[in-house]
PDB file of C-alpha atoms and ligand atoms in Angstrom:
ATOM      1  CA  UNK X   1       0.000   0.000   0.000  1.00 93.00           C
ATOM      2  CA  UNK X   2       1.090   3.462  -0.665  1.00 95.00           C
ATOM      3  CA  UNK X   3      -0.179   6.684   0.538  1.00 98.00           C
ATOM      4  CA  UNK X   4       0.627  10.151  -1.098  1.00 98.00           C
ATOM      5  CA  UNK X   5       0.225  12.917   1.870  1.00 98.00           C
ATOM      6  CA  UNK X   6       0.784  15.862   0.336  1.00 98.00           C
ATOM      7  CA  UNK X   7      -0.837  17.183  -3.119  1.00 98.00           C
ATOM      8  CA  UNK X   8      -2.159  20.785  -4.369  1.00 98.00           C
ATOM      9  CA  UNK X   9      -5.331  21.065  -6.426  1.00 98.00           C
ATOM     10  CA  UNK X  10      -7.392  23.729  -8.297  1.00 98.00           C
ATOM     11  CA  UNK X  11      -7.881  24.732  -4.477  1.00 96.00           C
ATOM     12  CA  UNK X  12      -4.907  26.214  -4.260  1.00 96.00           C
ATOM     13  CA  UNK X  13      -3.030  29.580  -5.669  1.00 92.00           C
ATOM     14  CA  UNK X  14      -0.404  27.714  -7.785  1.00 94.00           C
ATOM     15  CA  UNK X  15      -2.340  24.670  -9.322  1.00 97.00           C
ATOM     16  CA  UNK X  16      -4.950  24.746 -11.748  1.00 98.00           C
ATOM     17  CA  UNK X  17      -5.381  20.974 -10.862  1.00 98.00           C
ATOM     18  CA  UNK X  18      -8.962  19.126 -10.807  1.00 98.00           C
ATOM     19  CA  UNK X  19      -8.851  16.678  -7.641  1.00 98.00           C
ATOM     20  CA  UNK X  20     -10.667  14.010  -9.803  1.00 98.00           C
ATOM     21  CA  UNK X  21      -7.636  14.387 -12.595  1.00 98.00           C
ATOM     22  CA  UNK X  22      -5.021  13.626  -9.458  1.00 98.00           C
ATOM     23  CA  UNK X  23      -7.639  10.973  -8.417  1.00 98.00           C
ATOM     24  CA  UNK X  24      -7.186   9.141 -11.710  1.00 98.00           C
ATOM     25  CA  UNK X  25      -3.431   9.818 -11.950  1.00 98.00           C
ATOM     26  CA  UNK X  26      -2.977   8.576  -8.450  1.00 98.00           C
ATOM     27  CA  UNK X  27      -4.797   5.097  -9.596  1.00 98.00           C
ATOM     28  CA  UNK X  28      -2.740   5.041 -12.409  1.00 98.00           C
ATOM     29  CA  UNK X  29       0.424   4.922 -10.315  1.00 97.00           C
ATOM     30  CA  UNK X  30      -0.798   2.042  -7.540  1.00 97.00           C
ATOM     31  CA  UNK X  31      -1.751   4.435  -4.815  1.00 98.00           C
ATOM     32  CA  UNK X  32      -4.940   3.568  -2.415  1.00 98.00           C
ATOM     33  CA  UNK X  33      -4.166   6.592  -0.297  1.00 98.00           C
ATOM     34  CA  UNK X  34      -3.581  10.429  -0.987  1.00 98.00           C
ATOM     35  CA  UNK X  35      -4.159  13.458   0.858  1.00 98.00           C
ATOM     36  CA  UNK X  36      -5.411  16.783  -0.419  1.00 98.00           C
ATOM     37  CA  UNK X  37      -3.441  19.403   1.428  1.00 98.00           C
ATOM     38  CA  UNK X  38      -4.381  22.807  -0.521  1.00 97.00           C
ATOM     39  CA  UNK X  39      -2.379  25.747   0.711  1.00 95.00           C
ATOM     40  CA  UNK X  40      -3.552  27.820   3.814  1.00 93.00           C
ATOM     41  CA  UNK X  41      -1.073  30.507   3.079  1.00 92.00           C
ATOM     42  CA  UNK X  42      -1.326  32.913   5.875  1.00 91.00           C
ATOM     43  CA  UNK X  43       0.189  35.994   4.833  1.00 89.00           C
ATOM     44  CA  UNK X  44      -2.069  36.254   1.679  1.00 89.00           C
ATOM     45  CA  UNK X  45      -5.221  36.354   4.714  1.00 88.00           C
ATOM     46  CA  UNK X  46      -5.272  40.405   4.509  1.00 86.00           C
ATOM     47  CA  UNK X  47      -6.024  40.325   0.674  1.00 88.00           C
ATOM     48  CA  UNK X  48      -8.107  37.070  -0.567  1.00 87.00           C
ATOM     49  CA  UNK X  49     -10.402  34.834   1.195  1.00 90.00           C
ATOM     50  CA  UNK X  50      -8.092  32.061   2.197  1.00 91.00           C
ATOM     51  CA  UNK X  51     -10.625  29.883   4.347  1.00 90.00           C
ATOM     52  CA  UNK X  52     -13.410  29.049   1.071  1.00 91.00           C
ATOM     53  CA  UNK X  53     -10.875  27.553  -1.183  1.00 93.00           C
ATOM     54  CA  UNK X  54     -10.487  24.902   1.499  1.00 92.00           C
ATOM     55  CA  UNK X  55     -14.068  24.157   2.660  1.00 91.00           C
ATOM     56  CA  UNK X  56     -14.395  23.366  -1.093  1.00 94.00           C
ATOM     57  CA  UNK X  57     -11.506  21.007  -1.515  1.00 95.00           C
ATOM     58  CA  UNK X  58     -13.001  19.690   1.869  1.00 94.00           C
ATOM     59  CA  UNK X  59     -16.377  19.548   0.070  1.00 95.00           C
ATOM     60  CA  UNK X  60     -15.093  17.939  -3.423  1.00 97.00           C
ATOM     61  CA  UNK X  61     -13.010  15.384  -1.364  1.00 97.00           C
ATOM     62  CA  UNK X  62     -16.373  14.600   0.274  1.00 96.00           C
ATOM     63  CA  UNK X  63     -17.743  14.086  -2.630  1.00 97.00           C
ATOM     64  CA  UNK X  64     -14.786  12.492  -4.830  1.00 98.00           C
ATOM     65  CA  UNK X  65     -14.211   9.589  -1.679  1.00 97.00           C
ATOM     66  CA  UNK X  66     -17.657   8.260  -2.735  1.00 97.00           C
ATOM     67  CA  UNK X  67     -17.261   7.587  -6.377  1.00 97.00           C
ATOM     68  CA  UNK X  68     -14.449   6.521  -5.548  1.00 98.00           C
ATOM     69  CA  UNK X  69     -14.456   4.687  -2.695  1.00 96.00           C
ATOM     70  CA  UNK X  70     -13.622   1.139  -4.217  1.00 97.00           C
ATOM     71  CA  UNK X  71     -10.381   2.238  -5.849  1.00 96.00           C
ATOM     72  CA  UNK X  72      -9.140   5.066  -3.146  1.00 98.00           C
ATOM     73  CA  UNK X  73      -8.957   6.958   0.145  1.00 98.00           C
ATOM     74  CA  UNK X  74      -8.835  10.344  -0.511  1.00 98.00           C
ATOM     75  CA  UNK X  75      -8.271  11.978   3.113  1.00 98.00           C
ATOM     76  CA  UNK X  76      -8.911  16.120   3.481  1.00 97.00           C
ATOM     77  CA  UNK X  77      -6.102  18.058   4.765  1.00 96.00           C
ATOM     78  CA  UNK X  78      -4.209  21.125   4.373  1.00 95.00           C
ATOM     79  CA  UNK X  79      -0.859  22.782   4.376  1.00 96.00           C
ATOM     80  CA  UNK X  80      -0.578  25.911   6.466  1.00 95.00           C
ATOM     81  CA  UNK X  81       2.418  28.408   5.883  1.00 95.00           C
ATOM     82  CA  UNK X  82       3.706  31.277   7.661  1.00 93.00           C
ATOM     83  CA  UNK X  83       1.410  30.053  10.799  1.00 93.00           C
ATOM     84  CA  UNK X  84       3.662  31.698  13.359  1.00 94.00           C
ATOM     85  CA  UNK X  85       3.863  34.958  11.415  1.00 91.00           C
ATOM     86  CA  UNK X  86      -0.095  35.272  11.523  1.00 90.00           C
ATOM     87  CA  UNK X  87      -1.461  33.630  15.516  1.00 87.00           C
ATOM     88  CA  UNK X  88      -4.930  35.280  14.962  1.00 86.00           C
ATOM     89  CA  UNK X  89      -5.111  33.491  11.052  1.00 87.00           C
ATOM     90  CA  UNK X  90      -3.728  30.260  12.974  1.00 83.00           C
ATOM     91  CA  UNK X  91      -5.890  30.195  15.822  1.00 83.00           C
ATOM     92  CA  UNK X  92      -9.041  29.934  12.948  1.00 81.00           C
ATOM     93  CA  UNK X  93      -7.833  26.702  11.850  1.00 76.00           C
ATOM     94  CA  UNK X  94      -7.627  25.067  15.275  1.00 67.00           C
ATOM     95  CA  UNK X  95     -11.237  24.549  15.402  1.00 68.00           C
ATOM     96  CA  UNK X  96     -10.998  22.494  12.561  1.00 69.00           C
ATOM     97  CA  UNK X  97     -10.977  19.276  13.199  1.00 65.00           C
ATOM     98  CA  UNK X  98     -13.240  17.682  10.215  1.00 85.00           C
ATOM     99  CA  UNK X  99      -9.438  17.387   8.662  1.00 93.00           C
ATOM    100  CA  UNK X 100      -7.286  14.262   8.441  1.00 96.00           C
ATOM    101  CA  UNK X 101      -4.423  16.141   8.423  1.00 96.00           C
ATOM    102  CA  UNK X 102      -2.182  19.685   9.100  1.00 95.00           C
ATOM    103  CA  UNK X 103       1.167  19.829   7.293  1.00 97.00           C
ATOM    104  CA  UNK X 104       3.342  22.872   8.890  1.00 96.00           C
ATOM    105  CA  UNK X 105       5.371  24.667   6.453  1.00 97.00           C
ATOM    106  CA  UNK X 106       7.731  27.866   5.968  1.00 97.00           C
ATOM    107  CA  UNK X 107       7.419  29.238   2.393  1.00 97.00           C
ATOM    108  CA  UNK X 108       8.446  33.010   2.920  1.00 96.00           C
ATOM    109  CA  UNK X 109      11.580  34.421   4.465  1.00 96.00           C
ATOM    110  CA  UNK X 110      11.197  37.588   5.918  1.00 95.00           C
ATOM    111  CA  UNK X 111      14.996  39.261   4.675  1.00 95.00           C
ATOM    112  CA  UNK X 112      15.702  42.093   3.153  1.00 91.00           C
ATOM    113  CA  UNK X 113      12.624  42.838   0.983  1.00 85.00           C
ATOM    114  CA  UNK X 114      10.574  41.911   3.938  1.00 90.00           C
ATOM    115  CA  UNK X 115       8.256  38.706   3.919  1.00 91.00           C
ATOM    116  CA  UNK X 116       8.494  37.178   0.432  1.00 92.00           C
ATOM    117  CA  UNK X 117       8.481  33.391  -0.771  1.00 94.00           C
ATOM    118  CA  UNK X 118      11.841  31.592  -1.518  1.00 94.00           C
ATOM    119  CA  UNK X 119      10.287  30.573  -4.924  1.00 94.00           C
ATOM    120  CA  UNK X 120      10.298  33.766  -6.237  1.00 94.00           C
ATOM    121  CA  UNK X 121      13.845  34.957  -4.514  1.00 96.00           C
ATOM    122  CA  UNK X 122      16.858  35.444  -7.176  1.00 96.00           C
ATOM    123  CA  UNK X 123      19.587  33.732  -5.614  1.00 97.00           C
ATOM    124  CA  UNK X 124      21.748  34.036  -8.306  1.00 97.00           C
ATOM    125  CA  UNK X 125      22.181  38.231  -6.590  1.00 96.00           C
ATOM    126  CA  UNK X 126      22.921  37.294  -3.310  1.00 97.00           C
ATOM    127  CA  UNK X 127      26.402  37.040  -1.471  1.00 97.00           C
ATOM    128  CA  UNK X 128      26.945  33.658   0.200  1.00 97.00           C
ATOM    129  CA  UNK X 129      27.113  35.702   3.518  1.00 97.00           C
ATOM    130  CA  UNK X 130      23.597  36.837   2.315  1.00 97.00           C
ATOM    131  CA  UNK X 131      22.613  32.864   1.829  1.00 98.00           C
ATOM    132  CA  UNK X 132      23.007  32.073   5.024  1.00 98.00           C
ATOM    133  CA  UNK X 133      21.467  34.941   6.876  1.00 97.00           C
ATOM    134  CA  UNK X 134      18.077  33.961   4.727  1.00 98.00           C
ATOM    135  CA  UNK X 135      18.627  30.493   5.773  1.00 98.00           C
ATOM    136  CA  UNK X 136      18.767  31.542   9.339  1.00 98.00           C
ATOM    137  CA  UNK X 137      15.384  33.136   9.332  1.00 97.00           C
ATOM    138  CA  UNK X 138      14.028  29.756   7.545  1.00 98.00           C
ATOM    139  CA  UNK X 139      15.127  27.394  10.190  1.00 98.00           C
ATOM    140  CA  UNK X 140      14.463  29.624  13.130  1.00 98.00           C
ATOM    141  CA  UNK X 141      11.217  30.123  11.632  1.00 97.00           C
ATOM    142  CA  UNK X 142      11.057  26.478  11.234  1.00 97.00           C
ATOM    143  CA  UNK X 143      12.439  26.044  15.226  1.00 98.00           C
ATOM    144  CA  UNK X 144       9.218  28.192  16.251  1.00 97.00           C
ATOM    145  CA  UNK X 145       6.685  26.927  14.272  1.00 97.00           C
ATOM    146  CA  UNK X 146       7.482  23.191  15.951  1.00 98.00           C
ATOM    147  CA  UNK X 147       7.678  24.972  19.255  1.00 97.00           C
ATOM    148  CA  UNK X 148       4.394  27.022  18.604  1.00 94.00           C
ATOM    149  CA  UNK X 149       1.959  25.559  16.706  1.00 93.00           C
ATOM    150  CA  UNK X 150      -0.176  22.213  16.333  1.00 91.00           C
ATOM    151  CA  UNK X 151       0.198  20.213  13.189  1.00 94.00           C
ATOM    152  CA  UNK X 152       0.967  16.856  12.030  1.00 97.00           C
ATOM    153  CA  UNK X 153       3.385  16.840   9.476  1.00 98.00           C
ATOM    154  CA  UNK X 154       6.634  18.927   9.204  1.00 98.00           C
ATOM    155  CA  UNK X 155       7.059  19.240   5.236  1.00 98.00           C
ATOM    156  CA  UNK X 156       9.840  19.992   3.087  1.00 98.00           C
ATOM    157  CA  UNK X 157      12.713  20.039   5.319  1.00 98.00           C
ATOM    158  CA  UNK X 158      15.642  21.952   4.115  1.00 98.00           C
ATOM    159  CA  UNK X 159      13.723  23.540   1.276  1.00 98.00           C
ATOM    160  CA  UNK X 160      15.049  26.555  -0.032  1.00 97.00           C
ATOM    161  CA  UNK X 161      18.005  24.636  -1.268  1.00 97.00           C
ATOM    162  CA  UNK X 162      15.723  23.501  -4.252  1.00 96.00           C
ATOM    163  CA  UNK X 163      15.987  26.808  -5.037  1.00 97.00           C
ATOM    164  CA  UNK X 164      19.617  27.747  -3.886  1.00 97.00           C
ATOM    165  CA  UNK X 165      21.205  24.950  -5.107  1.00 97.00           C
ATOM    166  CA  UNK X 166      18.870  23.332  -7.538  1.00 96.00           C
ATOM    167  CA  UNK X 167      17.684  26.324  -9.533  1.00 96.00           C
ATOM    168  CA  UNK X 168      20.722  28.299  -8.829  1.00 97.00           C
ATOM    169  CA  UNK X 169      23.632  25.701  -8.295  1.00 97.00           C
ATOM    170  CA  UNK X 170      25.587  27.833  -5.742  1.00 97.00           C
ATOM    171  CA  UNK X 171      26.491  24.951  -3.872  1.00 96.00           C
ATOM    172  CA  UNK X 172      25.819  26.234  -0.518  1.00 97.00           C
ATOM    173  CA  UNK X 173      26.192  23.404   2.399  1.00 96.00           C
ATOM    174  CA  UNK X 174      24.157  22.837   5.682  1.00 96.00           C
ATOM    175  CA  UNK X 175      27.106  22.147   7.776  1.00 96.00           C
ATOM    176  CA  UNK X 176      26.302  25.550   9.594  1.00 97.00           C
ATOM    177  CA  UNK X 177      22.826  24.340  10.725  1.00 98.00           C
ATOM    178  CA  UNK X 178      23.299  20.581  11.701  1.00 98.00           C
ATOM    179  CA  UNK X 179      22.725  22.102  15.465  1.00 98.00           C
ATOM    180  CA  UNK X 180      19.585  23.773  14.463  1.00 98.00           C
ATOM    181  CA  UNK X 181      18.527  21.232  12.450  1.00 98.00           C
ATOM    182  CA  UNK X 182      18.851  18.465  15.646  1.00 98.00           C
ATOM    183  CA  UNK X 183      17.401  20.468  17.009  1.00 98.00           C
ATOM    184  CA  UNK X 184      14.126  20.314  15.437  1.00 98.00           C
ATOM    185  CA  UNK X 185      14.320  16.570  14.753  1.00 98.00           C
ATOM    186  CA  UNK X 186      14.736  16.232  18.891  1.00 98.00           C
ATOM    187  CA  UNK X 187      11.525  18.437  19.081  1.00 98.00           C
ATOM    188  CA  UNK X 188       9.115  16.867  16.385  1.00 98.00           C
ATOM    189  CA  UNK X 189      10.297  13.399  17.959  1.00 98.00           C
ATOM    190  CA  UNK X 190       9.189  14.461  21.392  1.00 98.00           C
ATOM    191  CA  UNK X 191       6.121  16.093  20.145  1.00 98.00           C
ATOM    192  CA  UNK X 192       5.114  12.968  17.677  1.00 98.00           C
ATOM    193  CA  UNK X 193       5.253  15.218  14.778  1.00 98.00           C
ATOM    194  CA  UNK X 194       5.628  13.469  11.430  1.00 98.00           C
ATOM    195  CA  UNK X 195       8.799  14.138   9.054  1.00 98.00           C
ATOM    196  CA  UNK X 196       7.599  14.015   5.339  1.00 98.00           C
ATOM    197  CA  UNK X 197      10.013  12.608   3.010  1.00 98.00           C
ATOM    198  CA  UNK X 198       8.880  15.449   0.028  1.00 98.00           C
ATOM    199  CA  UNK X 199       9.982  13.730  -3.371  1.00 98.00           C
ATOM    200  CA  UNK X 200       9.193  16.736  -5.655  1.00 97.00           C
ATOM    201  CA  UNK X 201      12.700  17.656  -5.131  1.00 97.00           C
ATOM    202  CA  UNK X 202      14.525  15.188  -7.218  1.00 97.00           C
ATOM    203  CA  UNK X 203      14.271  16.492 -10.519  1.00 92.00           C
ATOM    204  CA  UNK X 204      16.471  19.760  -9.296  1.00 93.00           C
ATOM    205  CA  UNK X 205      18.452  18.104  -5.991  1.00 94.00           C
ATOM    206  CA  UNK X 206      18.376  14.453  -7.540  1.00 95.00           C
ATOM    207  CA  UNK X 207      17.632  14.016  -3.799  1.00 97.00           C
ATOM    208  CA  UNK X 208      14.636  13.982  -1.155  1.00 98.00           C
ATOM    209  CA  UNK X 209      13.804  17.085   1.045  1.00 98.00           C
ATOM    210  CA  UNK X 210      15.187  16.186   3.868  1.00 98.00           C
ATOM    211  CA  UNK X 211      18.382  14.101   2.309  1.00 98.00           C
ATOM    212  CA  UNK X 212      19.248  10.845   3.701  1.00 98.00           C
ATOM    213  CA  UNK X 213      21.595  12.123   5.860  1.00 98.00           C
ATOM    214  CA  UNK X 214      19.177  13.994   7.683  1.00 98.00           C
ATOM    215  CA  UNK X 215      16.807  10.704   7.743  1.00 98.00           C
ATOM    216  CA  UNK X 216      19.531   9.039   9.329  1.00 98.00           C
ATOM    217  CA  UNK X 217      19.953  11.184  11.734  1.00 98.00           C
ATOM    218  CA  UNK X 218      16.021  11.136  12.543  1.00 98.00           C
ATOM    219  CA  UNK X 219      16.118   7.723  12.390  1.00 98.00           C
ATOM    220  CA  UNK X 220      19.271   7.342  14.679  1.00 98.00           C
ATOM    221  CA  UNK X 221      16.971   9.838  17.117  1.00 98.00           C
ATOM    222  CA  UNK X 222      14.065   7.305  17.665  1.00 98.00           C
ATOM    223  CA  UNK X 223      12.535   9.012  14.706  1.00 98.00           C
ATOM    224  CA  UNK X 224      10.016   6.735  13.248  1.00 98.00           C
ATOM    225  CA  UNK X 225       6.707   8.811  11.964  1.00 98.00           C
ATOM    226  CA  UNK X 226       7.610   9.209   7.865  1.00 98.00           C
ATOM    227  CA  UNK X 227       5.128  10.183   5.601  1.00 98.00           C
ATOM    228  CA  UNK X 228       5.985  10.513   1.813  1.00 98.00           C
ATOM    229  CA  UNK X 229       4.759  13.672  -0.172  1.00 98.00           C
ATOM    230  CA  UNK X 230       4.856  14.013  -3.758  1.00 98.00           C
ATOM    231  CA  UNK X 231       3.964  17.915  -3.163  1.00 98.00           C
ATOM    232  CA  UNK X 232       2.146  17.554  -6.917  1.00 98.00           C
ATOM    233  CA  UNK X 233       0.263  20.518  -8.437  1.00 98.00           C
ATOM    234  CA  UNK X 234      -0.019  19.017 -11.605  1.00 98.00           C
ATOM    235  CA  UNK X 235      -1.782  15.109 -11.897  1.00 98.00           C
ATOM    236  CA  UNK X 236       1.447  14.213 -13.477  1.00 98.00           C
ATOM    237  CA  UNK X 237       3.056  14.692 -10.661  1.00 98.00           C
ATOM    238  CA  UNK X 238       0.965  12.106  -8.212  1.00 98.00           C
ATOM    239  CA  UNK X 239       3.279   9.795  -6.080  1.00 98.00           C
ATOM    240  CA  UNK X 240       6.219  10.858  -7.996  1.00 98.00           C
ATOM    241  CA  UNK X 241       9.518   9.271  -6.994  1.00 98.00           C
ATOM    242  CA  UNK X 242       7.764   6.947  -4.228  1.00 98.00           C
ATOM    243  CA  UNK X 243      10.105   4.135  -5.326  1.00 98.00           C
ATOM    244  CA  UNK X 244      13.158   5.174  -5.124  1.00 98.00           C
ATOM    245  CA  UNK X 245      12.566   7.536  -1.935  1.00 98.00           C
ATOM    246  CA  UNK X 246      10.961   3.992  -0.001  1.00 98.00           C
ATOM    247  CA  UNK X 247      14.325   1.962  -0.987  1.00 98.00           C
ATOM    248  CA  UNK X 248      16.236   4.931   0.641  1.00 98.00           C
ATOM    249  CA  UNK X 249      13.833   4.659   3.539  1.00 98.00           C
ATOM    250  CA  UNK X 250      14.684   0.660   3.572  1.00 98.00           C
ATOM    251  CA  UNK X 251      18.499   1.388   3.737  1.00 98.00           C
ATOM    252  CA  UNK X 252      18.019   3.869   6.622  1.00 98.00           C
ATOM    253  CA  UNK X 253      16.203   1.188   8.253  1.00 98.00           C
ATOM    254  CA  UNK X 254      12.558   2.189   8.115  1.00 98.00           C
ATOM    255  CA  UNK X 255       9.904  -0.654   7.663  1.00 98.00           C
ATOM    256  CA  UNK X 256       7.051   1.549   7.777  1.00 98.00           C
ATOM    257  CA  UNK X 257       5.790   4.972   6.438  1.00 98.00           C
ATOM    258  CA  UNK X 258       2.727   6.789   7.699  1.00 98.00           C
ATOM    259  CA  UNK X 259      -0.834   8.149   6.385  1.00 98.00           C
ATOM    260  CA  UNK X 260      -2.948   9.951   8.613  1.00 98.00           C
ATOM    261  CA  UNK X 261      -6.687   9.859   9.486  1.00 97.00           C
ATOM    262  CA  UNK X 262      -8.768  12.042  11.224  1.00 94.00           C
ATOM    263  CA  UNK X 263      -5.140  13.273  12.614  1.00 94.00           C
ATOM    264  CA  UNK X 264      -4.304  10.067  14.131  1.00 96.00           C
ATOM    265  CA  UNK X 265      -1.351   8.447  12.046  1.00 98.00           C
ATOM    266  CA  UNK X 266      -1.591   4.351  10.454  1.00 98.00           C
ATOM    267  CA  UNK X 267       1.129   2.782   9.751  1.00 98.00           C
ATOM    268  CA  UNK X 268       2.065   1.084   6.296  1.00 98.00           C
ATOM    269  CA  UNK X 269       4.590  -1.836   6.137  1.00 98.00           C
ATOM    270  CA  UNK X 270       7.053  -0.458   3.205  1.00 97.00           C
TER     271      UNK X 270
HETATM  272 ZN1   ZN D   1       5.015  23.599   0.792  1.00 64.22          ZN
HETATM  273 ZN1   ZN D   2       2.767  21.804  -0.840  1.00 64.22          ZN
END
């Protein structure tokens, strides 16, 4: 069995994806599980309507889980970013609990041109000194938003460097924030806080988000809660990379990933 935890549809600002398309995509590849975890993006709350896009995807998952209920789980979730920047946006979604699952995220670095997502940050312009002072607002972003808020699955570990050394090859190494970094693996271990293995990364990192160094080192913690995310936007995309991030898993020594229901995670033998 394999379960996708982490996909975008037409629900959220950057996909134009129908669920039912990622659905029949998701079939296609041999899943039985996937999540719908539309963006919640936090600091767009003061100009759109952020809350309606998800009731819907909540709605058309409602819907979509009984046409297809022979073939797939389809569990309702949602990925919230910026969550520690915006406590009074946060504090709407705690009420929430018709959701299978939260994934906590960092998208936007507040640096120079104030709050602004790493997606859309030119690299290529910035001194390596520069680098690393917007990679110590991520992770101490990161640090507080593990301290501070409720959620279930910490995504995309480490992901800027899709961007800084992916899209802009500047070779830039983590060495400075192993601390930090154990840091937040000790926390989401005590706190029973999921690590997704995020597999959209290996088209520009040939690698997961966290690497497998940093799985070790989870995995050397006590840290066994692993979900895999595919992070699609596009049906394409569904489960993408699932095989060779579960033989990594295997070599670590994991014999199990995770899907969660109703916010309570299941176990799946890998
Ligand atoms: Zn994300
Ligand atoms: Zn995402």
């Amino acid at each position: 069995m394999i379960a996708d935890m982490h996909t975008h549809s037409e629900f959220s600002h950057d996909s134009v994806c129908k669920i039912e398309d990622m659905c029949l995509a998701q079939i296609e590849k041999g899943t039985e599980i996937f999540a719908v975890t539309d963006h919640l993006d936090c600091f767009l709350y003061n100009d759109y309507d952020i809350f309606t896009p998800i009731a819907n995807a909540h709605k058309a998952v409602e819907e979509l889980n009984k046409r297809y209920a022979d073939k797939l789980l389809i569990l309702s979730g949602m990925e919230i970013g910026e969550s520690i920047r915006y406590p009074e946006v946060y504090q709407k979604t705690v009420g929430l609990t018709d959701y299978d699952v939260i994934i906590g995220s960092v998208h936007c670095v507040d640096y120079k041109n104030g709050l602004e997502p790493y997606v859309s940050v030119d690299f290529s312009k910035f001194t390596t000194e520069e680098v690393y002072e917007f990679l110590d607002i991520y992770f101490n972003d990161l640090l507080k938003t593990v301290d501070d808020i409720d959620f279930d699955i910490l995504a995309h570990l480490t992901c800027p460097m899709r961007y800084i050394n992916g899209k802009y090859h500047l070779g830039i190494t983590l060495e400075r924030y192993e601390q930090i970094i154990d840091t937040i693996l000790v926390k989401i271990v005590k706190k029973g806080i999921a690590l997704e293995v995020n597999t959209s990364s290996y088209d520009r990192l040939n690698s997961s988000m966290p690497d497998e160094d940093i799985l070790r080192k989870y995995y050397s913690m006590g840290g066994r809660l692993i979900t895999l995310g595919s992070d699609a936007h596009v049906a394409q995309n569904a489960s993408s990379n699932f095989k060779v991030a579960i033989e990594m898993l295997k070599r670590i020594g994991f014999d199990r990933v995770y899907y969660y229901q109703k916010r309570t995670p299941k176990e799946i033998e890998i």
